[in-house]
Amino acid sequence: MTEPAITPDLIASHGLSKDEYQRLLEIIGREPSFTELGIFSAMWNEHCSYKSSKKWLRTLPTDGPQVICGPGENAGVVDIGDGQAVVFKMESHNHPSYIEPYQGAATGVGGILRDVFTMGARPIASMNSLSFGAPSHHKTRQLVNGVVAGIGGYGNCFGVPCVGGEVRFDPAYNGNCLVNAFAAGLADADKIFYSAASGVGMPVVYLGAKTGRDGVGGATMASAEFDDTIESKRPTVQVGDPFTEKRLMEATLELMATGAVISIQDMGAAGLTCSAVEMGDKGKLGIRLHLENVPVRETQMTAYEMMLSESQERMLMVLRPELEAEAKAVFDKWDLDFAIVGETIPEDRFHIVYNGETMADLPLSKLASSAPEYDRPWVETPVPAPLADVPGVDPIDGLRALLASPNYAGKQWVYEQYDTMVMADSARTPGLGAGIVRVHGTDKSLAFTSDVTPRYVMANPVEGGKQAVAEAYRNLCAVGAKPLATTDNLNFGNPEKPEIMGQFVGAIKGIGAAVAALDMPIVSGNVSLYNETDGKGILPTPTIGAVGILYHADEIIGCDVRAGHVALVVGETTGHLGQSALLAEVFSRIEGDAPHVDLVAEAKHGQFIRDNRAMISACTDLSDGGLALAAFELAEKSGVGVTLDASDTPTLFGEDQARYLIACNFDQAEALMIAAGRADVPLVSVGKFGGDQVRFGSVSAPLADLAQVYRSSFAAAVA
């Protein structure tokens, strides 16, 4: 088949700038073939090369005694003792999910699961962080229904519990939803598998499902803004098969036990191209591929299509040749393709041969580690104007407004579509705070949470970045877990705009300061840029996924609220209403500064919760909606009313940080007061639980009435 001529329009359609194309010409000394252009395009786009973000990502703290493997592999690896490790990562599938919600979200789940089991870990938990446009927007309902169905359809069939997540709505996401998927797995700490190839003349083996035309150009599509040609991009979205993925996982883990694997890499973004280049580059080797040996499911596929297809459920491996028969037998047993498609070579070449004809011959190292790297111009986000006076509001009316918003209403409609109990080790499922999964066969458990408040990041990227980490830290501490490490999913608009790049830089600075202060190093992550449509960007949304550990089951802080329990608040309350949920939902005002995050106080208050967890019956952090929403959620979860002494708007709805709400009996409250005094931690009594009313000062409403609003509003907005 004749390849098209290389024209300026063709180069531009591949996302390469004039300067980048000139750099390509200097590297290879000639005009590229069509296949070579596609390979460069795939490896040099934002999604694969991180060319606009690498400079700043390097500033993030990634080390610690608990870290076995930090950023750079398929997923991060953290020691949890007893020779075990937790392997985890979060990654975006934003653009595909907007174009084709079901398959976009489903393959996002599939991709993140492969990242985990490629490292030798069996997945034990998943989460997702979803951002959609205004509920009234004409596409929102379709997107929500499709994305949630896709996540549930893939995850449920694969058989991994969804234990947490978040869903938000804002008009800024009208033209570009966000689908961030998280997965974690367990592995033996001394049996982690990496992607760096080693040894010359070693077989390169294709594993899993066959290659089709779905997803061709997906990584390049994910590195560009949307415009009115969006529908034409539908073929770039991959199609997933969770049952094949389940077989692939079992086959891969069984294969690893044979000792046949030298290195292994998921075929994710840019498919065969990216997986082969990354394996060769990390091992400082070249790769030769013979495309006629690639298993395909469509006829007359070109070299370009094979190299750039993002068909799902595929892996690439460098094999110990003496164990080829044993390895192939494993994949034959699971009815999956096993094909030797190439070999490692000593030269720094990426040599692609198809039926004896060379389709690409490129310096491999220049495709990966020598990709362009930009120091984009950026401007600091201006300090927000001081918040004008906020009128007082009837506190019950204020709470009801929050509960009626799909942003703060109960998300049962979402998580009841997910299997939260499969594998029978879920100790705490979605609904309030962090999810918890028992480490099977041990006394340990792992806690998982996902957090960010985009309006804070928009107003003040540094404090917003800090707050995302601090809220994740608090959610882990609130269930009794010791925070271990984090993964980030950095979703921003066009980095070529200095104000957008300024948001990114500020958020990185805040995240870096927080993970250092709270001993939660970043061990993996993903950057998703160009989240814009017709020049209008999303809210900056640097999602933080965090993992914590509980060494014994009795360390878990439950949600056991009973009549007569005292309500206590850890931390200082000044009544910060800038960028608050109340301001947005009741007054339709997005104003003021984000709340200040005192990282010393965060660390001290979290330690206090963990040190005194035996005296705490229930705990939740205070964040969106302040004390009013947190107290209602604890009450609603247990079916017990609550009375708070305060009735003023700042005390009830302020979003000061480093705060927790505790429920405990009177004797425990006295003991906690003494412990807080010794630890120099602010702790005050704010009310009590009991009865069937939610009462703030002198005003009240039946808990059952408010619970009905809370439980019905989300479905009413999107179902």
XYZ file of C-alpha atoms in Angstrom:
719
model
C 0.000 0.000 0.000
C 1.396 3.395 -1.024
C 2.091 5.687 1.910
C 0.912 9.306 1.677
C 3.334 12.102 0.903
C 4.683 14.105 3.838
C 3.088 17.541 3.606
C 2.840 20.474 6.053
C -0.832 19.628 6.628
C 0.001 15.997 7.364
C 2.732 17.057 9.801
C 0.366 19.457 11.556
C -2.344 16.798 11.772
C 0.145 14.659 13.693
C 0.555 17.338 16.338
C 4.146 18.216 15.452
C 5.140 21.869 15.370
C 7.393 23.251 12.635
C 10.308 23.370 15.087
C 9.686 19.790 16.174
C 9.565 18.592 12.589
C 12.818 20.411 11.895
C 14.320 18.657 14.917
C 13.084 15.342 13.510
C 14.815 16.065 10.193
C 18.079 16.901 11.972
C 17.931 13.640 13.928
C 17.359 11.308 10.988
C 18.983 13.400 8.231
C 16.171 12.838 5.717
C 12.427 13.065 5.231
C 10.593 10.487 7.362
C 8.348 7.797 5.968
C 4.651 7.998 6.881
C 5.163 5.282 9.505
C 8.183 7.109 10.929
C 6.185 10.344 11.129
C 3.495 8.495 13.067
C 6.077 7.019 15.447
C 7.646 10.408 16.163
C 4.193 11.939 16.597
C 3.221 9.260 19.105
C 6.421 9.455 21.121
C 6.703 13.239 21.147
C 3.139 14.166 22.064
C 2.341 15.388 25.571
C 0.662 12.140 26.573
C 3.836 10.092 26.078
C 6.710 12.564 26.377
C 5.537 14.984 29.117
C 7.435 17.625 27.160
C 5.692 20.583 28.838
C 5.711 19.148 32.351
C 8.968 17.190 32.831
C 10.847 20.228 34.118
C 8.385 20.675 36.966
C 7.642 17.022 37.671
C 11.311 16.556 38.551
C 10.838 18.896 41.533
C 8.319 16.593 43.245
C 9.514 14.532 46.231
C 9.506 10.889 45.129
C 11.759 9.138 47.650
C 11.374 7.672 51.112
C 12.272 4.546 53.032
C 8.873 3.099 52.102
C 9.390 3.615 48.340
C 10.553 0.590 46.335
C 9.904 2.135 42.907
C 9.003 5.735 42.178
C 7.872 7.444 38.945
C 9.082 6.127 35.607
C 7.631 2.617 35.582
C 4.092 1.463 34.870
C 3.119 2.085 38.512
C 4.674 3.047 41.844
C 5.668 0.430 44.409
C 5.608 0.954 48.194
C 6.735 -1.403 50.956
C 3.990 -2.452 53.406
C 6.087 -4.863 55.473
C 6.221 -8.651 55.735
C 7.817 -8.888 52.305
C 4.766 -7.323 50.645
C 4.294 -4.227 48.505
C 1.371 -2.170 47.270
C 1.554 -1.170 43.592
C -0.620 1.740 42.444
C -1.177 4.508 39.936
C -3.807 6.952 38.682
C -4.211 7.837 35.012
C -6.574 9.883 32.861
C -8.835 8.871 29.985
C -10.408 12.284 29.539
C -10.542 12.919 25.803
C -11.692 9.392 24.851
C -14.447 9.506 27.484
C -15.845 12.758 26.125
C -15.908 11.384 22.570
C -17.285 7.929 23.449
C -18.208 7.792 27.163
C -18.732 4.074 27.686
C -15.646 2.758 25.892
C -13.512 5.739 26.883
C -14.144 5.133 30.575
C -14.059 1.338 30.289
C -10.667 1.300 28.579
C -9.388 3.811 31.130
C -10.138 1.212 33.796
C -8.558 -1.532 31.701
C -5.401 0.487 31.124
C -4.819 1.306 34.775
C -5.384 -2.320 35.797
C -2.752 -3.431 33.261
C -0.310 -0.874 34.660
C -0.643 -2.628 38.014
C -0.481 -6.281 37.020
C 2.325 -5.573 34.540
C 4.443 -4.936 37.652
C 3.599 -8.388 39.001
C 0.784 -7.288 41.328
C -2.720 -8.703 41.601
C -5.207 -5.771 41.624
C -7.197 -5.448 44.872
C -8.867 -2.034 44.605
C -9.955 0.656 42.178
C -11.223 4.229 42.453
C -12.212 6.958 40.047
C -12.357 10.746 40.064
C -14.911 12.162 37.636
C -15.544 15.774 36.596
C -18.517 16.725 34.410
C -20.101 19.904 33.093
C -23.161 21.617 34.502
C -26.054 19.162 35.038
C -28.182 21.381 32.786
C -25.739 21.102 29.856
C -27.102 19.038 26.967
C -24.227 16.517 27.033
C -23.822 16.034 30.781
C -26.492 13.411 31.344
C -25.223 11.290 28.442
C -21.631 11.581 29.658
C -22.416 10.705 33.278
C -24.519 7.697 32.338
C -22.018 6.442 29.762
C -18.925 6.925 31.917
C -20.422 5.332 35.032
C -21.730 2.406 32.976
C -18.326 1.964 31.316
C -16.439 1.972 34.622
C -18.902 -0.478 36.146
C -19.105 -2.655 33.056
C -15.350 -3.152 32.843
C -14.449 -3.234 36.537
C -17.324 -5.501 37.543
C -16.559 -8.036 34.812
C -12.851 -7.970 35.572
C -13.566 -8.508 39.253
C -11.881 -5.752 41.268
C -13.751 -3.780 43.953
C -14.319 -0.048 43.535
C -13.758 1.334 47.037
C -13.849 5.099 46.598
C -13.806 8.125 44.366
C -15.429 11.473 43.736
C -17.812 13.128 41.270
C -18.102 16.857 40.627
C -19.983 19.170 38.267
C -18.955 22.587 36.969
C -19.651 24.462 33.717
C -15.882 24.562 33.096
C -16.079 20.854 32.177
C -18.960 21.297 29.692
C -16.694 20.679 26.720
C -14.160 18.343 28.318
C -15.057 15.888 31.065
C -12.357 14.272 33.218
C -12.159 10.543 33.892
C -9.278 9.707 36.227
C -8.916 6.004 37.067
C -6.928 4.555 39.983
C -5.911 0.967 40.674
C -3.838 -0.720 43.361
C -2.519 -4.241 43.682
C -0.464 -6.472 45.953
C 2.866 -8.060 45.089
C 5.821 -9.697 46.785
C 8.337 -6.936 47.374
C 11.148 -9.048 45.891
C 9.159 -10.062 42.801
C 8.443 -6.748 41.091
C 8.687 -6.771 37.290
C 10.159 -3.849 35.395
C 10.151 -2.683 31.782
C 13.852 -2.226 30.968
C 14.985 -4.711 28.332
C 18.297 -6.499 28.845
C 20.424 -8.837 26.783
C 21.147 -8.705 23.059
C 19.258 -11.020 20.730
C 16.492 -11.675 23.225
C 13.043 -12.433 21.764
C 10.450 -9.635 21.917
C 7.078 -11.278 22.460
C 3.578 -9.957 21.813
C 0.992 -11.152 24.372
C -2.782 -10.958 24.702
C -5.488 -9.837 22.293
C -5.149 -9.206 18.577
C -4.399 -5.801 17.059
C -7.145 -3.879 15.301
C -7.617 -0.373 13.972
C -9.325 0.970 17.106
C -7.403 3.674 18.903
C -5.050 4.534 16.032
C -3.723 7.978 16.898
C -5.312 7.968 20.344
C -2.295 9.393 22.167
C -1.972 12.226 19.670
C -5.703 12.961 19.982
C -5.312 13.063 23.774
C -2.634 15.734 23.414
C -4.750 18.273 21.544
C -7.645 20.605 22.233
C -11.155 19.815 21.027
C -12.999 21.829 18.413
C -15.999 21.301 16.112
C -14.295 18.283 14.483
C -14.691 16.235 17.664
C -17.020 13.616 16.150
C -14.399 12.719 13.553
C -12.129 11.570 16.375
C -14.418 8.721 17.458
C -12.289 6.009 15.732
C -9.344 7.022 17.952
C -11.176 5.636 21.005
C -10.222 2.104 22.000
C -12.674 -0.750 22.536
C -12.277 -2.855 25.678
C -13.011 -6.474 26.586
C -12.824 -7.046 30.366
C -13.065 -10.829 30.074
C -9.977 -10.890 27.857
C -8.245 -8.589 30.350
C -9.048 -10.981 33.191
C -7.497 -13.860 31.248
C -4.526 -11.673 30.358
C -3.927 -10.880 34.027
C -4.067 -14.518 35.080
C -1.813 -15.553 32.205
C 0.665 -12.749 32.912
C 0.946 -13.536 36.617
C 1.325 -17.244 35.810
C 3.936 -16.415 33.175
C 5.914 -14.361 35.677
C 6.074 -17.358 38.008
C 7.856 -19.403 35.313
C 10.923 -17.146 35.379
C 10.636 -16.522 31.627
C 10.136 -12.742 31.851
C 13.175 -10.467 31.439
C 11.065 -7.326 31.127
C 7.441 -6.531 30.416
C 5.429 -3.492 29.401
C 1.738 -2.763 28.959
C 0.708 -1.653 25.476
C -1.101 1.514 26.458
C -0.825 4.929 24.814
C 0.734 4.635 21.332
C 0.501 0.859 21.616
C 3.310 -1.185 20.100
C 5.391 1.928 19.441
C 5.561 3.267 22.980
C 5.921 -0.114 24.684
C 8.809 -1.200 22.453
C 10.608 2.154 22.596
C 10.332 2.435 26.378
C 11.639 -1.104 26.911
C 14.576 -0.515 24.597
C 15.399 2.960 25.874
C 15.389 1.953 29.556
C 17.648 -0.994 28.737
C 19.883 1.077 26.432
C 19.197 -1.364 23.601
C 17.701 -1.252 20.134
C 14.579 -3.140 19.018
C 13.786 -4.770 15.672
C 10.153 -5.690 15.000
C 8.760 -7.937 12.264
C 5.183 -6.762 11.785
C 4.043 -9.722 9.706
C 4.183 -11.710 12.963
C 1.874 -9.341 14.864
C -1.513 -11.023 15.537
C -4.205 -8.920 13.838
C -7.979 -9.062 13.728
C -8.439 -6.948 10.593
C -7.191 -7.469 7.066
C -4.657 -5.370 5.162
C -3.471 -3.428 8.187
C -0.596 -1.090 7.371
C 2.612 -0.715 9.327
C 1.404 2.707 10.440
C -1.821 1.249 11.809
C -0.094 -1.627 13.593
C 2.459 0.632 15.231
C -0.089 3.213 16.420
C -3.095 1.031 17.221
C -4.192 1.248 20.842
C -6.199 -1.965 20.809
C -6.632 -3.089 24.393
C -5.572 -6.093 26.475
C -2.072 -6.360 24.987
C 1.424 -6.615 26.481
C 4.992 -6.707 25.177
C 7.692 -8.826 26.815
C 11.362 -9.598 26.474
C 11.658 -13.364 26.977
C 14.328 -15.744 28.206
C 14.632 -17.842 25.005
C 15.278 -21.113 26.812
C 11.839 -20.816 28.475
C 9.884 -20.027 25.313
C 7.960 -23.323 25.332
C 6.880 -22.940 28.959
C 5.831 -19.339 28.367
C 3.850 -20.142 25.233
C 2.068 -22.998 27.012
C 0.750 -20.565 29.596
C -0.798 -18.305 26.964
C -2.134 -21.222 24.962
C -3.862 -22.431 28.137
C -5.573 -19.042 28.551
C -6.446 -18.874 24.809
C -4.428 -15.717 24.216
C -1.994 -14.796 21.484
C 1.709 -15.405 22.064
C 3.897 -14.332 19.151
C 7.587 -13.562 18.805
C 7.517 -10.277 16.885
C 11.107 -9.098 17.206
C 14.405 -9.101 19.039
C 16.677 -6.806 20.993
C 19.691 -5.468 19.087
C 22.893 -3.751 20.289
C 22.531 -0.718 18.001
C 20.527 2.353 19.041
C 17.897 1.632 16.378
C 14.165 1.168 16.214
C 13.923 -0.968 13.084
C 10.454 -1.853 11.784
C 10.254 -4.494 9.060
C 7.049 -5.617 7.320
C 7.269 -8.603 4.937
C 10.945 -7.900 4.364
C 10.501 -4.172 3.691
C 11.902 -1.579 6.113
C 9.046 0.714 7.178
C 10.970 2.638 9.826
C 14.607 2.849 10.860
C 15.122 5.408 13.606
C 17.520 6.121 16.495
C 15.501 4.625 19.357
C 16.893 6.761 22.176
C 15.918 9.956 20.344
C 12.278 8.861 20.420
C 12.032 8.603 24.200
C 14.635 10.172 26.477
C 15.614 12.738 23.838
C 12.083 13.921 23.110
C 11.550 17.693 23.164
C 11.411 19.322 26.571
C 9.955 22.785 27.023
C 10.328 25.427 29.682
C 6.992 27.034 28.916
C 6.516 30.691 29.846
C 4.244 31.065 32.855
C 2.713 33.793 34.931
C 1.785 33.527 38.563
C -1.938 33.407 39.272
C -2.986 36.782 40.723
C -3.941 36.916 44.398
C -7.756 36.903 44.549
C -9.550 40.003 45.722
C -10.669 39.858 49.358
C -14.049 38.240 49.850
C -16.887 40.709 50.237
C -19.287 40.209 53.109
C -21.275 36.995 52.982
C -24.837 37.395 54.287
C -25.991 35.118 57.049
C -28.175 32.238 55.981
C -30.634 30.057 57.824
C -28.269 27.141 58.525
C -30.838 24.451 57.740
C -31.647 26.169 54.449
C -27.921 26.369 53.714
C -27.455 22.677 54.445
C -30.495 21.755 52.352
C -29.044 23.718 49.403
C -25.838 21.696 49.611
C -27.696 18.397 49.873
C -29.798 19.291 46.840
C -26.705 19.910 44.715
C -25.339 16.897 42.798
C -21.904 18.064 43.938
C -22.678 17.319 47.593
C -25.637 14.962 47.447
C -25.089 11.266 48.141
C -23.426 9.415 45.256
C -25.219 6.085 45.785
C -26.524 6.212 42.213
C -22.902 6.023 41.067
C -21.258 3.529 43.372
C -24.200 1.153 43.539
C -23.441 0.437 39.876
C -19.959 -0.726 40.867
C -19.076 -4.006 42.548
C -17.604 -2.835 45.848
C -17.375 -6.214 47.593
C -15.892 -8.619 45.031
C -12.877 -10.530 46.428
C -14.566 -10.306 49.878
C -11.849 -8.141 51.444
C -13.531 -4.714 51.335
C -13.725 -3.423 54.914
C -15.135 0.004 54.028
C -16.907 0.830 50.788
C -17.750 4.175 49.122
C -20.008 6.637 50.869
C -17.926 8.492 53.441
C -14.177 9.053 53.432
C -11.483 6.558 52.472
C -12.155 3.025 51.287
C -10.437 0.122 53.083
C -9.376 -3.276 51.752
C -7.973 -6.047 53.932
C -4.633 -7.523 52.874
C -5.782 -11.097 52.445
C -4.351 -13.581 54.914
C -2.834 -10.901 57.179
C -3.973 -8.498 59.924
C -3.173 -5.520 57.697
C -5.499 -3.322 55.669
C -4.891 -0.627 53.061
C -6.880 2.601 52.844
C -7.438 4.516 49.591
C -8.708 8.004 48.801
C -8.876 10.450 45.888
C -9.132 14.208 46.440
C -8.937 17.660 44.877
C -10.966 20.885 45.124
C -10.581 22.531 41.696
C -12.092 25.886 42.661
C -9.346 26.246 45.300
C -6.675 25.514 42.667
C -8.212 28.043 40.274
C -8.165 30.755 42.939
C -4.766 29.899 44.403
C -2.832 27.075 42.717
C -0.213 26.760 45.454
C -2.705 26.516 48.331
C -5.041 24.425 46.165
C -2.248 21.974 45.418
C -1.403 21.754 49.109
C -5.053 21.273 50.010
C -5.541 18.340 47.629
C -2.717 16.471 49.355
C -3.829 17.588 52.834
C -7.399 16.406 52.273
C -6.143 13.027 51.068
C -3.951 12.849 54.182
C -6.925 13.675 56.425
C -9.185 11.125 54.758
C -6.628 8.417 55.473
C -6.035 9.554 59.052
C -9.800 9.747 59.662
C -10.102 5.966 59.206
C -7.029 5.346 61.364
C -4.552 4.734 58.534
C -0.959 5.894 58.392
C -0.497 7.702 55.043
C 2.191 6.046 52.910
C 2.443 7.634 49.470
C 0.563 9.341 46.657
C -0.061 9.252 42.931
C -1.126 12.342 41.012
C -3.286 12.929 37.947
C -2.599 16.492 36.816
C -5.441 17.744 34.586
C -4.981 21.220 33.086
C -5.767 23.254 29.982
C -3.405 24.428 27.236
C 0.159 24.782 28.631
C 1.072 27.147 25.806
C -1.011 29.781 27.587
C 1.185 31.363 30.313
C -1.721 31.668 32.747
C -2.524 27.948 32.401
C 1.139 27.007 32.763
C 1.180 29.241 35.846
C -1.642 27.197 37.347
C 0.337 24.029 36.683
C 3.546 25.396 38.201
C 1.738 26.721 41.270
C -0.085 23.450 41.850
C 3.173 21.481 41.539
C 4.804 23.756 44.120
C 1.906 23.246 46.524
C 1.762 19.493 45.983
C 5.517 19.183 46.427
C 5.496 21.119 49.698
C 2.601 19.058 51.053
C 3.865 15.587 50.166
C 7.231 16.479 51.718
C 5.703 17.824 54.936
C 3.263 14.926 55.292
C 5.728 12.180 54.244
C 3.584 11.059 51.298
C 5.996 10.954 48.329
C 4.657 10.888 44.787
C 5.464 7.426 43.385
C 3.534 7.479 40.105
C 1.192 9.659 38.120
C -0.043 11.122 34.889
C -0.282 14.543 33.245
C -3.249 15.421 31.056
C -2.947 18.757 29.249
C -4.912 20.512 26.506
C -8.202 19.859 28.288
C -9.899 22.640 26.354
C -12.690 23.018 23.833
C -12.808 25.985 21.473
C -10.173 27.669 23.617
C -12.057 27.327 26.904
C -10.179 25.320 29.514
C -11.281 23.215 32.458
C -10.735 24.156 36.071
C -7.203 23.118 37.042
C -7.754 19.678 38.568
C -4.628 18.049 40.056
C -6.229 14.903 41.488
C -4.356 13.217 44.326
C -4.748 9.487 44.939
C -3.321 8.364 48.274
C -2.694 5.075 50.056
C -2.377 4.429 53.785
C -1.827 1.366 55.944
C -3.493 -0.080 59.026
C -1.408 -2.792 60.666
C -4.253 -4.377 62.641
C -8.005 -4.569 62.113
C -8.631 -2.930 65.495
C -6.881 0.236 64.260
C -9.762 1.037 61.886
C -11.878 3.996 62.994
C -15.443 3.130 62.066
C -18.651 5.118 61.606
C -20.325 3.944 64.814
C -22.322 7.037 65.800
C -24.845 6.475 68.584
C -27.307 8.564 70.546
C -25.505 10.377 73.343
C -22.190 10.644 71.526
C -20.376 13.957 71.882
C -19.359 15.879 68.735
C -15.798 17.252 68.891
C -13.825 19.287 66.363
C -10.050 18.981 66.067
C -8.418 22.145 64.718
C -9.016 25.872 64.615
C -12.230 27.271 63.118
C -11.998 30.842 61.828
C -14.892 30.574 59.399
C -13.116 30.800 56.031
C -15.794 31.205 53.351
C -13.666 32.117 50.317
C -14.269 29.625 47.454
C -16.580 27.678 49.777
C -19.331 25.273 48.789
C -21.888 27.473 50.551
C -20.787 30.535 48.595
C -21.078 28.639 45.299
C -24.324 26.749 45.917
C -26.359 29.299 47.874
C -25.082 32.611 46.522
C -23.712 31.518 43.110
C -20.486 33.311 43.976
C -17.035 31.934 43.118
C -14.986 34.485 45.023
C -12.207 34.992 47.516
C -9.038 33.103 48.261
C -8.655 29.398 48.892
C -8.243 28.485 52.558
C -4.698 28.542 53.893
C -3.157 25.112 54.498
C -0.940 24.878 57.583
C 1.090 21.760 56.870
C 2.578 21.631 60.379
C -0.939 21.627 61.834
C -2.070 19.016 59.295
C 0.714 16.642 60.324
C 0.158 17.232 64.057
C -3.625 16.862 63.921
C -3.447 13.726 61.782
C -0.979 12.184 64.204
C -3.340 13.047 67.095
C -6.201 11.213 65.403
C -4.066 8.128 64.779
C -2.568 8.136 68.277
C -5.985 8.315 69.902
C -8.061 6.217 67.523
C -9.004 3.757 70.286
C -11.105 6.508 71.897
C -12.818 7.598 68.657
C -16.079 5.934 67.583
C -16.394 7.808 64.298
C -14.364 10.429 62.479
C -14.483 12.423 59.264
C -12.409 15.298 57.976
C -13.922 18.756 57.512
C -13.655 20.015 53.951
C -16.354 21.084 51.443
C -19.433 22.290 53.319
C -17.563 22.597 56.606
C -18.933 21.395 59.929
C -22.576 21.467 58.824
C -22.131 18.994 55.967
C -19.688 16.768 57.876
C -22.020 16.502 60.887
C -24.991 15.708 58.653
C -23.051 12.997 56.786
C -22.015 11.271 60.015
C -25.580 11.497 61.303
C -27.131 10.255 58.049
C -24.728 7.326 57.816
C -25.850 6.082 61.250
C -29.477 7.232 61.239
C -28.964 9.308 64.395
C -29.806 13.012 64.655
C -27.292 15.706 65.550
C -27.424 18.982 67.471
C -24.701 21.588 66.959
C -24.394 24.513 69.327
C -23.497 27.055 66.637
C -25.933 28.655 64.220
C -23.739 31.265 62.501
C -22.747 30.828 58.861
C -18.921 31.025 59.191
C -18.692 28.478 62.014
C -21.001 25.982 60.349
C -19.973 26.346 56.706
C -16.409 27.679 56.896
C -13.819 25.501 55.175
C -10.776 25.977 57.395
C -8.288 23.154 56.911
C -6.569 20.699 59.296
C -9.892 19.864 60.967
C -11.716 16.655 61.885
C -15.133 15.913 63.374
C -15.108 13.195 66.025
C -17.988 11.273 67.614
C -17.380 9.468 70.912
C -19.000 8.893 74.298
C -18.634 11.358 77.162
C -15.829 9.509 78.952
C -13.847 9.247 75.727
C -14.424 12.948 75.087
C -12.920 13.848 78.465
C -9.893 11.645 77.814
C -9.454 13.155 74.342
C -9.568 16.660 75.814
C -6.732 15.748 78.171
C -4.727 14.142 75.355
C -5.289 17.190 73.124
C -4.044 19.502 75.862
C -0.864 17.471 76.217
C -0.341 17.402 72.449
C -1.116 21.124 72.046
C -3.896 20.276 69.589
C -7.072 22.426 69.473
C -10.119 20.318 70.418
C -13.572 21.702 71.228
C -16.995 20.246 71.899
C -19.482 21.463 69.287
C -22.621 19.466 70.102
C -23.962 15.957 70.413
C -25.624 13.167 68.466
C -29.076 11.800 69.215
C -32.765 12.131 68.417
C -34.228 12.354 64.936
C -33.540 16.007 64.112
C -30.675 17.972 62.608
C -30.505 21.061 64.820
C -28.203 24.032 64.391
C -28.705 26.407 67.298
C -32.422 27.077 67.480
C -33.406 25.857 63.996
C -33.959 22.254 63.001
C -35.345 19.829 60.445
C -36.101 16.102 60.588
C -33.050 14.011 59.689
C -35.300 11.809 57.537
C -36.407 14.776 55.421
C -32.864 15.990 54.825
C -31.707 12.434 54.153
C -34.347 12.099 51.453
C -32.989 15.208 49.721
C -29.426 13.903 50.118
C -30.230 10.481 48.673
C -32.376 11.590 45.747
C -30.774 14.734 44.351
C -27.941 13.141 42.398
C -30.128 10.710 40.493
C -32.682 13.466 39.843
C -29.940 15.507 38.160
C -28.409 12.819 35.951
C -30.520 9.657 35.699
